[in-house]
């Protein structure tokens, strides 16, 4: 998991197939020039932020922190019109004359604008996803991120609340036939988050020397705002909804959303088919390893006839090797230097010692999220620190901690660190931040980011990490099945009709997950769509690209050279990295 980057991708987004761009409006060729394109990019972003202050705040652009836009027809029309104008402006550039970096930016901008049009005109989640009106995240961001003095942030917070009651009045007008699952989630999140406005804001005010009279005004407005949020949740609770929309996206919307969000060269259906194949392959490999390992752990005890049962028993046994709850954070601290040493010894990629990864205890406001995650500097703060947030298991009930530690056992804890940090997300982000494009940071491609992390796990193991132990490989396959089955699950549920029980069986029996993990995944798939495809899709495309690249360069192939060239394009969609890396002469 990676914060921030995906947060931005999750907001408003995406299209009108082939709207414009058919060569009809060639116009003056001002765009022959990369310099002109760079100027245009800046005005494009400035315009985008003005219309989407929440989004701007979340990427670290703070000029519009004090604004909250009422989500009505008028503001949506403005956004659609903005997209139309930008698509037109883009069409005046001759994309093939731009350099590789700008070419990719061009495609990203075009995709984003088409995506916005599609979201507003076709998908219309503002009518059926009450969660899309949750404004609390941005308030929490303003409160918790230390980008400006506290008093300044609190005054923006205060101004931003001015429109809040009107905002929720409008939301009630827009919602038509909300999805039941999304409605429950929205109620939960609004009631769960209102403390930011009701309590955290007041607590923070006490730490400033803002005059008492001014503080009084600020607190009064916070009170009114909190009431508006609770009122919205109550309204949702009592909303009469005879024909709720299904939580399933449907095949047509699914393919379109996949196209805009993942930007793969494949369709969702093709990726799904490949994932099913991959699952079969992994099961076969796991069975082979398990057969070999069986006597070591079970002696002469008979092997279960069913190979999935056999694999499950071995995984269960290996999962017992784990650290104690109090050692969780220090164990992670000990793994990272080993990974660094291995990456250096194998010369996979150059590590930049001036951008260290800082391991820290998970900050309070993140608590309850995953046990470990990366926080990377945002697009407008590239010199900021990278943090590896590690949650403490202190105070967890023993059974919950045990289950968690079995999941993140001696083997998978190492894989987790590879994925999140070295040479996974952290290393990729250091490279991405060297690619100077703001566009790529803002519209960062989730499939590339997650795909690289998954690819790097396999690269480590393929080169002998973990002493080539079959146990390590078996546990990686289990971990990898999560990515593969995420794709199978997401597609089957949203483009098909997979019932809950079948989904749980897929996850527990075929991906060897615990019941609690499977239940959590079902909940996630019933309130999100497409994002779960990014891990496997990205992995598949990078692996295939490496094979094609090997063929192209022949004897001159070096893994390090491939990795560094690949990373140099930033968090761009894989299809465009592929175009650049496989282009004739583009070596
Ligand atoms: Zn990840
Ligand atoms: Zn145990």
mmCIF file with all atom_site columns, C-alpha atoms and ligand atoms in Angstrom, residues 319-320 322 324 402 406, ligand 2:
data_model
loop_
_atom_site.group_PDB
_atom_site.id
_atom_site.type_symbol
_atom_site.label_atom_id
_atom_site.label_alt_id
_atom_site.label_comp_id
_atom_site.label_asym_id
_atom_site.label_entity_id
_atom_site.label_seq_id
_atom_site.pdbx_PDB_ins_code
_atom_site.Cartn_x
_atom_site.Cartn_y
_atom_site.Cartn_z
_atom_site.occupancy
_atom_site.B_iso_or_equiv
_atom_site.pdbx_formal_charge
_atom_site.auth_seq_id
_atom_site.auth_comp_id
_atom_site.auth_asym_id
_atom_site.auth_atom_id
_atom_site.pdbx_PDB_model_num
ATOM   1 C  CA  . UNK A 1 319 ? 3.444  -19.141 9.542  1.00 0.00 ? 319 UNK A CA  1
ATOM   2 C  CA  . UNK A 1 320 ? 4.219  -20.119 13.125 1.00 0.00 ? 320 UNK A CA  1
ATOM   3 C  CA  . UNK A 1 322 ? 7.143  -15.107 13.598 1.00 0.00 ? 322 UNK A CA  1
ATOM   4 C  CA  . UNK A 1 324 ? 6.792  -11.427 19.202 1.00 0.00 ? 324 UNK A CA  1
ATOM   5 C  CA  . UNK A 1 402 ? -1.131 -13.561 16.878 1.00 0.00 ? 402 UNK A CA  1
ATOM   6 C  CA  . UNK A 1 406 ? 1.217  -15.234 11.525 1.00 0.00 ? 406 UNK A CA  1
HETATM 7 ZN ZN1 . LIG B 2 .   ? 2.389  -17.747 16.984 1.00 0.00 ? 2   LIG B ZN1 1
#
